[in-house]
Every structure is written in C-alpha cells, then in structure tokens.
C-alpha cells in the first residue's frame, strides 16, 4: 500500500516543485507536501499504516510522515538522517518503505541547511530545498 501510494505520487508528477519543508539535522528531513510558498496542494486519500514489516527507521531509510492519526499518511515522507529506531513503534510507528541507495551525500547537505520558523511551521529551510524531479528506476 505504502509503496504504491508513493509511486502514484511520483509517477503523476506530484512531487515536482515540492520542497523539503522540515529539516532537523540530528533527526530527519521531511518533504512532499508543500510548495516553496508553503502552499499545501490537495492530496489523494490517506492510506493505512503499514508497520511491523521488518523494516526499521535507520539512517538513509524513507518513511511516510503522518499526523497523530495512525492511518493518515498521504504524500509527505521523510528520510532518516540518523538511526531513529524508536520511530518503528513510537506512537504506533512510522512506515518505512524505501532506502536511499545513492545520493546520501545530498541528504547530508540538506540536513545542514539553515532553518527558521515560517508560516507557523518550525525547522523550515531559509532557502527552499526544491524537488525538481522524482523518477522510478528499474
């Protein structure tokens, strides 16, 4: 469910011109839900939380972001920049569905950008970190 959801967003072009809107250097970088002006486009329906798959929130893994409601993930995802294994179960857990296999150096550059509070949101990069494209390779 989680992989199909993410691929639907990626293949439809939804992630183009979205930003990493939440960057916490010793935790994770989160994106896929806002434009550079912090507008939040409409998303598809929320999906069921898939945890307990044997995948863990370790450095370089990709997981779905959600609200406090377990089955609330839509388009937002995060990349763990450190091992965050507590997220496997914390508050019901966060579904890991992928891993960065190349470009972790780019993730490390993103985690180090300057951030501030903007639009009522904390940890927003001062200069937009924009997703220009997202492609599935086979």
Short mmCIF file of C-alpha atoms in Angstrom, two decimals:
data_model
loop_
_atom_site.label_atom_id
_atom_site.label_comp_id
_atom_site.label_asym_id
_atom_site.label_seq_id
_atom_site.Cartn_x
_atom_site.Cartn_y
_atom_site.Cartn_z
CA UNK A 1 0.00 0.00 0.00
CA UNK A 2 2.72 2.45 1.05
CA UNK A 3 4.98 1.84 -1.95
CA UNK A 4 2.05 2.03 -4.39
CA UNK A 5 0.93 5.29 -2.77
CA UNK A 6 4.38 6.85 -3.08
CA UNK A 7 4.84 5.68 -6.66
CA UNK A 8 1.43 7.07 -7.62
CA UNK A 9 2.51 10.49 -6.38
CA UNK A 10 5.91 10.23 -8.04
CA UNK A 11 4.62 8.99 -11.40
CA UNK A 12 1.87 11.63 -11.53
CA UNK A 13 4.47 14.41 -11.12
CA UNK A 14 3.01 15.49 -7.78
CA UNK A 15 6.43 15.84 -6.12
CA UNK A 16 7.84 18.20 -8.77
CA UNK A 17 8.32 21.66 -7.25
CA UNK A 18 7.54 20.45 -3.75
CA UNK A 19 10.06 21.21 -1.03
CA UNK A 20 11.71 19.68 1.99
CA UNK A 21 9.78 21.80 4.47
CA UNK A 22 11.03 20.34 7.75
CA UNK A 23 14.73 19.80 8.37
CA UNK A 24 16.05 18.64 11.73
CA UNK A 25 19.78 17.97 11.36
CA UNK A 26 20.03 15.25 14.00
CA UNK A 27 16.74 13.54 13.11
CA UNK A 28 15.28 13.65 9.58
CA UNK A 29 14.37 15.73 6.52
CA UNK A 30 10.70 15.85 5.55
CA UNK A 31 9.15 16.78 2.23
CA UNK A 32 6.49 16.09 -0.34
CA UNK A 33 3.65 18.20 0.94
CA UNK A 34 4.33 21.89 0.36
CA UNK A 35 5.40 24.28 -2.38
CA UNK A 36 8.11 26.91 -1.83
CA UNK A 37 5.48 29.43 -0.70
CA UNK A 38 4.28 26.85 1.86
CA UNK A 39 1.03 26.17 0.00
CA UNK A 40 -0.26 22.64 0.59
CA UNK A 41 -1.77 21.13 -2.56
CA UNK A 42 -4.64 18.64 -2.40
CA UNK A 43 -3.57 15.04 -1.94
CA UNK A 44 -5.03 11.61 -2.55
CA UNK A 45 -6.87 9.82 0.26
CA UNK A 46 -4.88 8.80 3.33
CA UNK A 47 -3.53 5.25 3.47
CA UNK A 48 -3.46 2.52 6.09
CA UNK A 49 -0.35 2.47 8.27
CA UNK A 50 1.93 -0.46 7.48
CA UNK A 51 4.36 -1.19 10.31
CA UNK A 52 5.89 -4.41 11.55
CA UNK A 53 7.25 -5.28 8.12
CA UNK A 54 10.76 -5.89 9.38
CA UNK A 55 11.98 -2.55 8.01
CA UNK A 56 13.42 -0.10 10.53
CA UNK A 57 13.84 3.69 10.63
CA UNK A 58 17.61 3.65 10.23
CA UNK A 59 19.88 6.20 8.54
CA UNK A 60 19.00 6.60 4.88
CA UNK A 61 15.61 4.92 5.05
CA UNK A 62 12.48 6.63 3.74
CA UNK A 63 9.24 6.55 5.72
CA UNK A 64 5.80 8.09 5.45
CA UNK A 65 5.01 11.15 7.53
CA UNK A 66 1.61 11.26 9.17
CA UNK A 67 -0.39 13.08 11.81
CA UNK A 68 -1.18 11.61 15.23
CA UNK A 69 -3.88 9.59 13.46
CA UNK A 70 -2.30 6.26 12.50
CA UNK A 71 -3.94 5.90 9.08
CA UNK A 72 -3.31 9.49 7.93
CA UNK A 73 -0.27 9.36 5.61
CA UNK A 74 -0.78 10.93 2.19
CA UNK A 75 2.10 12.47 0.19
CA UNK A 76 4.60 13.55 2.84
CA UNK A 77 7.64 11.42 3.50
CA UNK A 78 10.85 11.74 5.45
CA UNK A 79 14.40 10.49 5.13
CA UNK A 80 16.07 9.45 8.35
CA UNK A 81 19.46 11.17 8.68
CA UNK A 82 20.37 9.12 11.76
CA UNK A 83 19.13 5.83 13.18
CA UNK A 84 15.64 6.53 14.56
CA UNK A 85 14.60 3.01 15.53
CA UNK A 86 12.26 4.40 18.20
CA UNK A 87 10.03 5.50 15.29
CA UNK A 88 9.38 1.84 14.48
CA UNK A 89 6.92 1.73 17.40
CA UNK A 90 6.63 5.27 18.79
CA UNK A 91 3.02 6.46 18.72
CA UNK A 92 2.06 3.43 16.64
CA UNK A 93 5.11 3.58 14.38
CA UNK A 94 6.10 5.14 11.07
CA UNK A 95 6.08 3.02 7.92
CA UNK A 96 9.48 2.56 6.29
CA UNK A 97 9.10 1.79 2.59
CA UNK A 98 12.40 2.61 0.92
CA UNK A 99 16.05 3.48 1.25
CA UNK A 100 18.38 5.98 -0.35
CA UNK A 101 20.75 3.85 -2.41
CA UNK A 102 22.76 6.71 -3.91
CA UNK A 103 22.89 10.39 -3.07
CA UNK A 104 23.11 10.14 0.70
CA UNK A 105 25.67 12.95 0.43
CA UNK A 106 22.85 15.17 -0.89
CA UNK A 107 20.66 14.19 2.07
CA UNK A 108 23.55 15.20 4.35
CA UNK A 109 23.78 18.59 2.63
CA UNK A 110 20.05 19.14 3.08
CA UNK A 111 20.17 18.25 6.78
CA UNK A 112 22.74 21.01 7.33
CA UNK A 113 20.82 23.92 5.76
CA UNK A 114 19.87 26.91 7.92
CA UNK A 115 16.27 26.78 9.16
CA UNK A 116 13.80 29.06 10.90
CA UNK A 117 10.11 29.32 11.74
CA UNK A 118 7.94 30.38 8.79
CA UNK A 119 4.23 30.24 8.17
CA UNK A 120 3.70 28.86 11.66
CA UNK A 121 5.98 25.90 10.93
CA UNK A 122 9.30 25.21 12.64
CA UNK A 123 12.52 23.96 11.02
CA UNK A 124 11.72 25.33 7.55
CA UNK A 125 14.83 25.88 5.39
CA UNK A 126 15.60 29.57 4.90
CA UNK A 127 16.26 28.84 1.22
CA UNK A 128 13.80 26.44 -0.40
CA UNK A 129 15.14 22.92 -0.99
CA UNK A 130 13.10 22.01 -4.07
CA UNK A 131 12.41 18.59 -5.56
CA UNK A 132 12.97 19.13 -9.29
CA UNK A 133 12.03 15.62 -10.37
CA UNK A 134 11.34 12.18 -8.96
CA UNK A 135 11.73 9.10 -11.12
CA UNK A 136 11.44 5.39 -10.53
CA UNK A 137 14.40 3.49 -11.93
CA UNK A 138 14.20 -0.19 -12.68
#
